[in-house]
C-alpha positions as protocol buffer text, in pm:
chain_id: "A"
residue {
  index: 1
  type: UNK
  ca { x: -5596 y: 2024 z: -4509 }
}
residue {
  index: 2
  type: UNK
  ca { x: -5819 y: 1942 z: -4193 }
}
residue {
  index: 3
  type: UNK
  ca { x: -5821 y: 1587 z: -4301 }
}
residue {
  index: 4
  type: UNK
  ca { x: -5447 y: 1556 z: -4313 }
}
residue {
  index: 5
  type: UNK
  ca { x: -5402 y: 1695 z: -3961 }
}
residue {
  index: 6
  type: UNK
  ca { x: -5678 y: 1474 z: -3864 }
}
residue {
  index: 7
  type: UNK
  ca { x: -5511 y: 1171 z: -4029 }
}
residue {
  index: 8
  type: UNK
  ca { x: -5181 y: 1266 z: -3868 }
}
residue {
  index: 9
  type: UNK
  ca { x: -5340 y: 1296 z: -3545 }
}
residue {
  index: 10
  type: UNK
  ca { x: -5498 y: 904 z: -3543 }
}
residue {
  index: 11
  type: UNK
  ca { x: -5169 y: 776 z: -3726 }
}
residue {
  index: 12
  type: UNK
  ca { x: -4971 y: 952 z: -3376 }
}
residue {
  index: 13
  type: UNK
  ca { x: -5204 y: 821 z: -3096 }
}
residue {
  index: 14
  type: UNK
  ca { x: -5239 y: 455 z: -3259 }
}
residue {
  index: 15
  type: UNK
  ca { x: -4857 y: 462 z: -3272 }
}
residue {
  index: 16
  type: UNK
  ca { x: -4780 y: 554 z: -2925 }
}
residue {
  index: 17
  type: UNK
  ca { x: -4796 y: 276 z: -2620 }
}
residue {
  index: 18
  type: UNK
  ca { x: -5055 y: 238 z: -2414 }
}
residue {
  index: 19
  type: UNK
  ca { x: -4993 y: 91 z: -2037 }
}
residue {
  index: 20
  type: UNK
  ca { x: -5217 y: 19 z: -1822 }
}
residue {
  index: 21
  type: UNK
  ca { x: -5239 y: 181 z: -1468 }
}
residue {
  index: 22
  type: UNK
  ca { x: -5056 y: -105 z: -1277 }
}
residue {
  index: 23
  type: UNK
  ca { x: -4811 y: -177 z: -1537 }
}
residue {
  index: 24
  type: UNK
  ca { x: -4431 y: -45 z: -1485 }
}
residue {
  index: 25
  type: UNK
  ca { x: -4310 y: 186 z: -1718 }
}
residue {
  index: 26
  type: UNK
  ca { x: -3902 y: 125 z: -1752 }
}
residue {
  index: 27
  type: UNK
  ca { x: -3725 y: 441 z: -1740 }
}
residue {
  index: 28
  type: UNK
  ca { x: -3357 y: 478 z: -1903 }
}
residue {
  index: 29
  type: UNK
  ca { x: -3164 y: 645 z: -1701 }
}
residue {
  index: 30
  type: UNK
  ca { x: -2826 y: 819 z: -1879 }
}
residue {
  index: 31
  type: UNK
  ca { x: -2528 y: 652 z: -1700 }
}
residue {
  index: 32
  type: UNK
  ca { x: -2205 y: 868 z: -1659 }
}
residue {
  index: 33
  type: UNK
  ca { x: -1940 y: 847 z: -1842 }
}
residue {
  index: 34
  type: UNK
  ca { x: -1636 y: 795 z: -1638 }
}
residue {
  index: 35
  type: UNK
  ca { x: -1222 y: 754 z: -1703 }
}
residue {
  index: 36
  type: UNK
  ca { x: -1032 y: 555 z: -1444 }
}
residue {
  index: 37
  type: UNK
  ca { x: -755 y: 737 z: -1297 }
}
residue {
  index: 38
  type: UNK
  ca { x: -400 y: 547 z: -1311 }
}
residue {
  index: 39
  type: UNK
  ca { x: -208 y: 593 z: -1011 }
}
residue {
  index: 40
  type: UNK
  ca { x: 167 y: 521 z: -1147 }
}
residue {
  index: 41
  type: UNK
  ca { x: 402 y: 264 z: -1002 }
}
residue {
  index: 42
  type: UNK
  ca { x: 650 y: 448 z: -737 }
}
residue {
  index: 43
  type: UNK
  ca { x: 323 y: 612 z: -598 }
}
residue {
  index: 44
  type: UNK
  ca { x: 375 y: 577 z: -237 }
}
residue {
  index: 45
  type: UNK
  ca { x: 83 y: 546 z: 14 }
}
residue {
  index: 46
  type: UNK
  ca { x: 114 y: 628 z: 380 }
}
residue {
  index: 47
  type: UNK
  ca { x: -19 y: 330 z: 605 }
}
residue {
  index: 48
  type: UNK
  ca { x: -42 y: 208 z: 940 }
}
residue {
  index: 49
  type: UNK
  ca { x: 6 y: -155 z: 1101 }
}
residue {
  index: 50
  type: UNK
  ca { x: -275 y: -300 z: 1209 }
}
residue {
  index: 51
  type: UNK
  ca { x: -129 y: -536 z: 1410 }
}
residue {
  index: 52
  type: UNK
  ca { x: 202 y: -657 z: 1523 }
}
residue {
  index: 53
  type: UNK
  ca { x: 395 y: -868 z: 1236 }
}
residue {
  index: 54
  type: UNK
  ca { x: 713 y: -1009 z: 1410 }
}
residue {
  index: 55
  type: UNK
  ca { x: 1011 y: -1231 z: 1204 }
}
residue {
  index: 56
  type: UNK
  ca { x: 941 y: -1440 z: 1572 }
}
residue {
  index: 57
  type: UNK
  ca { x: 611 y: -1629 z: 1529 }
}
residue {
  index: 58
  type: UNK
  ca { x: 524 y: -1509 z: 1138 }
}
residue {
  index: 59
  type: UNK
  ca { x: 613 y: -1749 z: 865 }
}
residue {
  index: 60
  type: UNK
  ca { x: 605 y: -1715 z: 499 }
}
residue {
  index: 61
  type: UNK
  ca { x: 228 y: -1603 z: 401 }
}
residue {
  index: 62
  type: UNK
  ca { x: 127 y: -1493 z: 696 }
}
residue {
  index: 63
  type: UNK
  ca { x: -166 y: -1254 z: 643 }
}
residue {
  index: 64
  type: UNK
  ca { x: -108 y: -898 z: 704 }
}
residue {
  index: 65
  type: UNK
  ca { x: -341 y: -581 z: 721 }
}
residue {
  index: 66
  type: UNK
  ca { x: -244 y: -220 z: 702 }
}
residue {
  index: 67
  type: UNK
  ca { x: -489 y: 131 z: 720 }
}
residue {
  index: 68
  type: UNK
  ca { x: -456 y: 418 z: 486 }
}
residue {
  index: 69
  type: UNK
  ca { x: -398 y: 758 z: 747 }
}
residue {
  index: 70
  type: UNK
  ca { x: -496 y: 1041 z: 503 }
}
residue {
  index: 71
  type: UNK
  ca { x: -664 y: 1058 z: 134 }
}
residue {
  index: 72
  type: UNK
  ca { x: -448 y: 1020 z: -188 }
}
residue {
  index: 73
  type: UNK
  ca { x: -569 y: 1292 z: -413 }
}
residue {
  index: 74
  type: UNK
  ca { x: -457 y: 1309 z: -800 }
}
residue {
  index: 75
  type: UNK
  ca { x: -625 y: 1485 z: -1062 }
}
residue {
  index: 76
  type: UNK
  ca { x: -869 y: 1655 z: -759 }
}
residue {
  index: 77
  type: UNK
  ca { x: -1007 y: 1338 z: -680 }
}
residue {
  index: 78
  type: UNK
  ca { x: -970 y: 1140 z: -409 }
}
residue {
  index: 79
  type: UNK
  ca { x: -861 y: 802 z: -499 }
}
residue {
  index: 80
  type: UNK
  ca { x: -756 y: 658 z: -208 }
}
residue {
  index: 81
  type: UNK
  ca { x: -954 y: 750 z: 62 }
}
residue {
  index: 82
  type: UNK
  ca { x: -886 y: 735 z: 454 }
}
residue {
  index: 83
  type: UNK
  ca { x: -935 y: 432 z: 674 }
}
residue {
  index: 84
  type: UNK
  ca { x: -851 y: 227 z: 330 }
}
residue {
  index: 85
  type: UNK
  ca { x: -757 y: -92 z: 423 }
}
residue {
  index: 86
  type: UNK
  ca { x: -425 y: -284 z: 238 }
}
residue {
  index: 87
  type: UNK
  ca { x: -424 y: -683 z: 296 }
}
residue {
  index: 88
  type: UNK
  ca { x: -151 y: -867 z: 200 }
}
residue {
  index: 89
  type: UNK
  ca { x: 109 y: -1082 z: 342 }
}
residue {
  index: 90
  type: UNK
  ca { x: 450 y: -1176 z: 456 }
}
residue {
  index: 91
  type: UNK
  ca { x: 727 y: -1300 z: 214 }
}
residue {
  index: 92
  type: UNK
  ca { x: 1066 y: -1440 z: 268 }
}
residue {
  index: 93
  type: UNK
  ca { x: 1091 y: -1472 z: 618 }
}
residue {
  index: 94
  type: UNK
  ca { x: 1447 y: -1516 z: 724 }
}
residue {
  index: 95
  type: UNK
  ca { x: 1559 y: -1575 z: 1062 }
}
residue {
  index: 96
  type: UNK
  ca { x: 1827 y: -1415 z: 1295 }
}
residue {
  index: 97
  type: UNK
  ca { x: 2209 y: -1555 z: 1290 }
}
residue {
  index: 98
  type: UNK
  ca { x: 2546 y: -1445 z: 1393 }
}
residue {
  index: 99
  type: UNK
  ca { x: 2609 y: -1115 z: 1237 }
}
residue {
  index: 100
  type: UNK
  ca { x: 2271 y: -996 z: 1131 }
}
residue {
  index: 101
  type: UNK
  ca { x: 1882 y: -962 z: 1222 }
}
residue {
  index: 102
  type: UNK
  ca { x: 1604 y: -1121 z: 1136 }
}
residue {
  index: 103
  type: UNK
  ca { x: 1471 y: -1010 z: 767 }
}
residue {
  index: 104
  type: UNK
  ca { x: 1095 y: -1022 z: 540 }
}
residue {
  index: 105
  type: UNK
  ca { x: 926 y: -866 z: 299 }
}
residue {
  index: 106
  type: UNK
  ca { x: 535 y: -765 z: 349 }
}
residue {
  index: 107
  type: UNK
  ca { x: 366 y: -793 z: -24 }
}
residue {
  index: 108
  type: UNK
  ca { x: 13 y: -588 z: -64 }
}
residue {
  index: 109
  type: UNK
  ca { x: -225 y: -774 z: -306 }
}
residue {
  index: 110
  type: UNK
  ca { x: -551 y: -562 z: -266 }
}
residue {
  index: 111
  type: UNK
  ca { x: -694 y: -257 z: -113 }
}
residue {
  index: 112
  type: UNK
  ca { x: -1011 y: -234 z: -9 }
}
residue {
  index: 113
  type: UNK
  ca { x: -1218 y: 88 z: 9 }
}
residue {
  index: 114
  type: UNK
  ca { x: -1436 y: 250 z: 279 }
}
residue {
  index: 115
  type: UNK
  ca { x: -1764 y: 95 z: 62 }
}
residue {
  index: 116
  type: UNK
  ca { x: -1621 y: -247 z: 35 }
}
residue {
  index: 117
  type: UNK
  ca { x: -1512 y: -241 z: -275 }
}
residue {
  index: 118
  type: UNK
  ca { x: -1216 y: -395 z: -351 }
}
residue {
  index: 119
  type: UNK
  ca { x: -899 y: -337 z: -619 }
}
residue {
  index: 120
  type: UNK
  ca { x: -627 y: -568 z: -686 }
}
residue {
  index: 121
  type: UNK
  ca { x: -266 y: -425 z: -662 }
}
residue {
  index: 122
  type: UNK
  ca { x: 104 y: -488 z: -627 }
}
residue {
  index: 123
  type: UNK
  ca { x: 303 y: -379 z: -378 }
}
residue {
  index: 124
  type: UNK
  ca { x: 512 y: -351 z: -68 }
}
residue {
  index: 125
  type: UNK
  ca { x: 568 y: -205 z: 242 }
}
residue {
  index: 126
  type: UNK
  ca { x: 880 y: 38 z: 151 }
}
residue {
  index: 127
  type: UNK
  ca { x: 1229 y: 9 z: 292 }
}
residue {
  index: 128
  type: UNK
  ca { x: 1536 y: 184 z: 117 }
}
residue {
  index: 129
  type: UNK
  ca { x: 1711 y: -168 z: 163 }
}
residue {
  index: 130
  type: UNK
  ca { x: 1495 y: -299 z: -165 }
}
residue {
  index: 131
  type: UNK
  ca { x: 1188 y: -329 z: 64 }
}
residue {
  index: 132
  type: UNK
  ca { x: 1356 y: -576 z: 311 }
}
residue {
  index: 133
  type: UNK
  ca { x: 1216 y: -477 z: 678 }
}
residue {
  index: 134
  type: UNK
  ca { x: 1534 y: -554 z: 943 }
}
residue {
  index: 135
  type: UNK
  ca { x: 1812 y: -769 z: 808 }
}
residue {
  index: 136
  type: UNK
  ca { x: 2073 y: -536 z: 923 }
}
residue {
  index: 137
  type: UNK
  ca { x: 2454 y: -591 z: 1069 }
}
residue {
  index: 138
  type: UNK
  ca { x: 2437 y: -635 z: 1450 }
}
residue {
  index: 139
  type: UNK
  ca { x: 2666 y: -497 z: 1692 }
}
residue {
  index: 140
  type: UNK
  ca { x: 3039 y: -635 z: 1730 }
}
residue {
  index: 141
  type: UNK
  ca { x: 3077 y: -897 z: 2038 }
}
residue {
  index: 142
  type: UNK
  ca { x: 3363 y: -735 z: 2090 }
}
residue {
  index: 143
  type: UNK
  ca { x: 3624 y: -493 z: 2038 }
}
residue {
  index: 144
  type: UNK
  ca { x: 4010 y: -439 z: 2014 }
}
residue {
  index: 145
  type: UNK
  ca { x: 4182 y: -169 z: 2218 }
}
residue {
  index: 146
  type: UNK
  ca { x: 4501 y: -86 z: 2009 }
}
residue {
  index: 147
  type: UNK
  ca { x: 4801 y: 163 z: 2135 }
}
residue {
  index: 148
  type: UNK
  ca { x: 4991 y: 387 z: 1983 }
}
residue {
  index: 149
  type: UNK
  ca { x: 5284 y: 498 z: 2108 }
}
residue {
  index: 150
  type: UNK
  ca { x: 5403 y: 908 z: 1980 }
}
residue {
  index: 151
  type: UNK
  ca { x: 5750 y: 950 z: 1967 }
}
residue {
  index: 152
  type: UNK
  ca { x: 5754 y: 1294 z: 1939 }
}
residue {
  index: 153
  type: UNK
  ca { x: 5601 y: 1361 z: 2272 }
}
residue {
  index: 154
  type: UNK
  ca { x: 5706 y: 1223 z: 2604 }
}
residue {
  index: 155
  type: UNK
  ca { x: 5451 y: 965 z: 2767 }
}
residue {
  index: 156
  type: UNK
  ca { x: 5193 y: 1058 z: 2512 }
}
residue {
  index: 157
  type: UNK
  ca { x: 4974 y: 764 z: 2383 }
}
residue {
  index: 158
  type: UNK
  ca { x: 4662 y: 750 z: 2201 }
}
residue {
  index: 159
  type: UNK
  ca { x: 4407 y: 416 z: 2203 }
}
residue {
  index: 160
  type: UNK
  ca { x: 4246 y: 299 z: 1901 }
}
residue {
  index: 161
  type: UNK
  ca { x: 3948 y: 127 z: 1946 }
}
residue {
  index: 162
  type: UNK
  ca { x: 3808 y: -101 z: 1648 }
}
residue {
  index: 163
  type: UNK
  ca { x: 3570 y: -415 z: 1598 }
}
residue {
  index: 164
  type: UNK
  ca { x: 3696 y: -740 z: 1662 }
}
residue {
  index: 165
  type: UNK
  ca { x: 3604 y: -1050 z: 1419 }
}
residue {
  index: 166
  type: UNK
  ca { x: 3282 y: -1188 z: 1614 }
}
residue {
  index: 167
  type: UNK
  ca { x: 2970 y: -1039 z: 1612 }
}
residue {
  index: 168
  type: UNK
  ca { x: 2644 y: -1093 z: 1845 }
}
residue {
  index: 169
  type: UNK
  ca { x: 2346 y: -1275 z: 1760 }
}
residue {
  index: 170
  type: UNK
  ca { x: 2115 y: -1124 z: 1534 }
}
residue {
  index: 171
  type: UNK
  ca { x: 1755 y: -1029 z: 1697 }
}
residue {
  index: 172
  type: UNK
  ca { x: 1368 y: -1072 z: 1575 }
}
residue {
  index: 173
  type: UNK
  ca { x: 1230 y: -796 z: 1338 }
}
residue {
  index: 174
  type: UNK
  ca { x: 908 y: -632 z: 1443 }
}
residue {
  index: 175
  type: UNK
  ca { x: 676 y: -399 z: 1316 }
}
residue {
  index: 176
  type: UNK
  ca { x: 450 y: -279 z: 1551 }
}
residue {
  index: 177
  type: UNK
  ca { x: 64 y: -237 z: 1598 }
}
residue {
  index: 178
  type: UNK
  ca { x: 21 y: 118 z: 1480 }
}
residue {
  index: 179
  type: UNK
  ca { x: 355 y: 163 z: 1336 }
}
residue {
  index: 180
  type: UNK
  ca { x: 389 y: 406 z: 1084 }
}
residue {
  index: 181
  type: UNK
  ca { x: 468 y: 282 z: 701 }
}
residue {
  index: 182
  type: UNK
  ca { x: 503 y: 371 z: 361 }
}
residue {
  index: 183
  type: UNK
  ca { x: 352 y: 98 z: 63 }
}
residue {
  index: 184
  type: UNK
  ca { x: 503 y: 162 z: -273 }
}
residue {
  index: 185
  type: UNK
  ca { x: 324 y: 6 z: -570 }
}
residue {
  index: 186
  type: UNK
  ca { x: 562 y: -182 z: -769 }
}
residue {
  index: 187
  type: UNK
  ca { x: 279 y: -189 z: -1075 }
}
residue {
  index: 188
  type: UNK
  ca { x: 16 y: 91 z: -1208 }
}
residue {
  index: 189
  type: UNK
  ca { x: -339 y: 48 z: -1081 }
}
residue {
  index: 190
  type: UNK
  ca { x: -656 y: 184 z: -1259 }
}
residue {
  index: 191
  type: UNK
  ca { x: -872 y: 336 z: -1019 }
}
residue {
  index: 192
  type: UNK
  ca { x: -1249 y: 327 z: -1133 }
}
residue {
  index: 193
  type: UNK
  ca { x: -1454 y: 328 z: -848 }
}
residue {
  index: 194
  type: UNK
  ca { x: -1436 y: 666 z: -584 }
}
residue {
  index: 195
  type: UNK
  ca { x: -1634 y: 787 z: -288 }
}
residue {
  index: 196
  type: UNK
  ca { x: -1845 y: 1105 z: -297 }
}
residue {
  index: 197
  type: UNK
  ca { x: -1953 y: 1310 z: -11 }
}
């Protein structure tokens, strides 16, 4: 019975490695295991302007870059961190006539994350007007007093004011350095890489 442990014993020190003192040893190190989080499209994120983005001296792909102001938590973790940065750019530029201002679109095509690290995404900077920033009616150029004349009561008239036909020229669109926004993600994004305290 000796004999066998004794066997045993060689067989088990022949069979394990030898290194020699300055040799590296590799260590395997267990790597978490770790679901992405997808943030839905319709998730809005709220931004601010970095810099001023006027329909005045921007044209069509103008580069555009907007900060995250608080942390987007789902699922307790914190996917979108503050001081996130959103670059993108601005699309369909359309200047000021008669009638109405000066119109675009800002597009988001990547956010990138305290660390660096950067995620592809779609979106845009949110308007209710199907995310078209300005582009609205301007004022009438003038307008059209109209009497009327009661019968009922002696030297009694009311005045109707109303629009007339003509309206005033449109004016730039601007969104401000600083500005407040909202981006809305037109497609889902699959968040993989977070921060940790």
């Amino acid at each position: 019975m000796k004999r066998i442990w004794l066997t045993f014993g060689i067989l088990a020190l022949l069979a394990s490695p030898v290194y020699a003192e300055d040799e590296i040893v590799p260590v395997q190190i267990d790597i978490r295991t770790y679901d992405g989080v997808e943030v839905p499209a319709g998730t809005f994120i709220p931004v601010e302007s970095a810099q001023e983005i006027s329909t005045q001296y921007c044209q069509d792909g103008y580069k555009v870059r907007f900060t995250s102001t608080s942390d987007l938590y789902m699922h307790d973790t914190n996917i979108i961190p503050l001081n996130t940065a959103f670059l993108g750019y601005v699309e369909g530029v359309h200047d000021p006539v008669v009638g109405t201002n000066a119109s675009m679109k800002i597009k988001i095509t990547k956010m990138v994350l305290p660390d660096g690290f950067e995620i592809p995404i779609r979106g845009y900077v949110y308007t209710s007007n199907n995310n078209l920033i300005g582009g609205e009616m301007t004022e009438p150029a003038e307008w059209i007093k109209i009497p009327h004349y009661q019968a009922k009561f002696a030297n009694n008239t009311t005045l109707q004011i109303r629009p007339g036909r003509t309206r005033k020229m449109g004016s730039h669109t601007v969104v401000t350095s600083g500005e407040n926004r909202l981006i809305i993600l037109v497609d889902p994004v699959e968040v993989t890489h977070t921060l940790t305290n």
